């Protein structure tokens, strides 16, 4: 039987612009956060990756390497403004994350969204081999499944949403809600991080399109569209190997030394995003410092934020607020040589992030809403020493799997303070027991297993899709 090739379609290509001199491209993470997705493990069968380079203008010509063909989709400066920063990140992103910031609606953004989705569909149609399997990722490209089906009915099309699908009360506010749903329904399989997103999607189909969607497949135009739940994960063996590397261990020891050998190191690592609950955790920390419960120099807090979507208003304002709060905490409670918050606002390399994970006693991950949150899983994967505790928001998708974390509601400042103190004060055996249970989870369900599960659901093994283990892997945070 003929092997079927795979095409992966993402808004952003999985590497940095700096990374492709003379074909020697190395899979670097674009955002600099260790967790960031775009990390590819290549398999033997050729895989084609379609996506945008992250810059305006003509697409880079990238040489085929190691069985991977990269085909870039160009975006103009205006399309970056209207499609990426506008419709994707100022309309859909806030709306899908519980509208924690107010979603903005502009008709010209929607027009650009359609135009860019059409371009992605056309590029994919052009490069996909007959009968190929196409796996489209995330909210930037929700119209692509149906557009692609029109152009190439021979393809098998899967779609995976990395962010939450909102409850219908919110989704129904979207002026072009039915078009978005019809776009997604062009896929054979639509995957979500959690069951509640899959349920919200089915409810939205009934409300916005009048299509009855019970538990089973949805019938659309004589086809069946399946939905499924596939919680994304991290490349656990790769993260663990990195965390064990001598340079990471040495760096972790040095970090504790540089921080003044505190008893407790608290750590947070986030993309600078209002969904991450950065301000909520800083407030809880400030109150604990003010209450004199977390005293210097026994406890230090390291907050790493990676700048993100900086031209979008919500993000610019958030950064100002976060930096004001950090300044306030250090200004009011620090002293010379003893900052209360060590704040780094730039991408860090993988070794540094892994070393920070190893150096930390408690990682605080407190999003107000998050599809998954791979920083939490990556921290667990990095703790091959069995140490460390995880304070995790119940509103992160990861909370459904990492039940042994210290779970918090980030809106409940008193509860967050109490739980953080419990994590800091717990005896080592208790924290090791929790970490062991969480490590078992991320070991059993890593990024490879995620890709395998999705692709097997999309194309059952009998259909002879080339072995999915080692398929191009991507996960986002
Ligand atoms: C989230 C999204 C991804 C996105 C990532 C980084 O995790 O689900 O699709 O790539 O954030 O955001 P950026 O805007 O830099 O691509």
PDB file of C-alpha atoms and ligand atoms in Angstrom, residues 10-12 30-31 36-38 52 84 88-89 93 97 137-140 161-164 193 271 273 276 307-309 315 370-371 374 475-477, ligand 1:
ATOM      1  CA  UNK A  10       0.987  26.295  11.387  1.00  0.00           C
ATOM      2  CA  UNK A  11       0.675  30.056  11.389  1.00  0.00           C
ATOM      3  CA  UNK A  12       4.327  30.448  12.318  1.00  0.00           C
ATOM      4  CA  UNK A  30      11.215  30.852  18.084  1.00  0.00           C
ATOM      5  CA  UNK A  31      10.120  32.292  21.394  1.00  0.00           C
ATOM      6  CA  UNK A  36       7.802  26.499  22.915  1.00  0.00           C
ATOM      7  CA  UNK A  37       6.490  24.117  20.478  1.00  0.00           C
ATOM      8  CA  UNK A  38       8.109  24.253  17.330  1.00  0.00           C
ATOM      9  CA  UNK A  52       4.726  32.031   7.952  1.00  0.00           C
ATOM     10  CA  UNK A  84      -2.013  38.156  13.111  1.00  0.00           C
ATOM     11  CA  UNK A  88      -6.031  36.349  15.617  1.00  0.00           C
ATOM     12  CA  UNK A  89      -4.631  38.120  18.669  1.00  0.00           C
ATOM     13  CA  UNK A  93      -7.319  35.193  21.460  1.00  0.00           C
ATOM     14  CA  UNK A  97      -9.666  32.936  26.755  1.00  0.00           C
ATOM     15  CA  UNK A 137      -2.901  23.890  13.863  1.00  0.00           C
ATOM     16  CA  UNK A 138      -4.570  26.568  15.925  1.00  0.00           C
ATOM     17  CA  UNK A 139      -6.858  29.562  15.921  1.00  0.00           C
ATOM     18  CA  UNK A 140      -5.108  31.600  13.246  1.00  0.00           C
ATOM     19  CA  UNK A 161      -6.934  23.855  18.532  1.00  0.00           C
ATOM     20  CA  UNK A 162      -4.199  24.595  21.068  1.00  0.00           C
ATOM     21  CA  UNK A 163      -6.238  27.163  22.971  1.00  0.00           C
ATOM     22  CA  UNK A 164      -9.604  26.686  24.699  1.00  0.00           C
ATOM     23  CA  UNK A 193      -7.098  19.975  24.632  1.00  0.00           C
ATOM     24  CA  UNK A 271       5.128  34.527  27.682  1.00  0.00           C
ATOM     25  CA  UNK A 273       0.395  37.535  28.167  1.00  0.00           C
ATOM     26  CA  UNK A 276      -1.041  34.040  32.362  1.00  0.00           C
ATOM     27  CA  UNK A 307       8.069  39.563  25.348  1.00  0.00           C
ATOM     28  CA  UNK A 308       5.196  38.693  23.051  1.00  0.00           C
ATOM     29  CA  UNK A 309       2.870  40.376  20.500  1.00  0.00           C
ATOM     30  CA  UNK A 315       0.208  43.407  25.636  1.00  0.00           C
ATOM     31  CA  UNK A 370      -4.849  28.438  29.354  1.00  0.00           C
ATOM     32  CA  UNK A 371      -5.375  25.728  26.746  1.00  0.00           C
ATOM     33  CA  UNK A 374       3.466  23.499  28.760  1.00  0.00           C
ATOM     34  CA  UNK A 475       3.184  22.019  20.919  1.00  0.00           C
ATOM     35  CA  UNK A 476       2.452  25.509  22.004  1.00  0.00           C
ATOM     36  CA  UNK A 477       2.159  27.363  25.212  1.00  0.00           C
TER      37      UNK A 477
HETATM   38  C1  LIG B   1       0.098  30.158  21.862  1.00  0.00           C
HETATM   39  C2  LIG B   1      -0.601  29.753  20.591  1.00  0.00           C
HETATM   40  C3  LIG B   1       0.393  29.414  19.498  1.00  0.00           C
HETATM   41  C4  LIG B   1       1.401  30.544  19.353  1.00  0.00           C
HETATM   42  C5  LIG B   1       2.101  30.794  20.677  1.00  0.00           C
HETATM   43  C6  LIG B   1       3.116  31.929  20.607  1.00  0.00           C
HETATM   44  O1  LIG B   1       0.626  29.071  22.466  1.00  0.00           O
HETATM   45  O2  LIG B   1      -1.475  28.676  20.833  1.00  0.00           O
HETATM   46  O3  LIG B   1      -0.253  29.161  18.277  1.00  0.00           O
HETATM   47  O4  LIG B   1       2.331  30.253  18.325  1.00  0.00           O
HETATM   48  O5  LIG B   1       1.123  31.130  21.635  1.00  0.00           O
HETATM   49  O6  LIG B   1       2.515  33.100  20.154  1.00  0.00           O
HETATM   50  P1  LIG B   1       2.979  33.872  18.852  1.00  0.00           P
HETATM   51  O7  LIG B   1       1.957  34.935  18.679  1.00  0.00           O
HETATM   52  O8  LIG B   1       4.335  34.383  19.162  1.00  0.00           O
HETATM   53  O9  LIG B   1       3.007  32.903  17.696  1.00  0.00           O
END
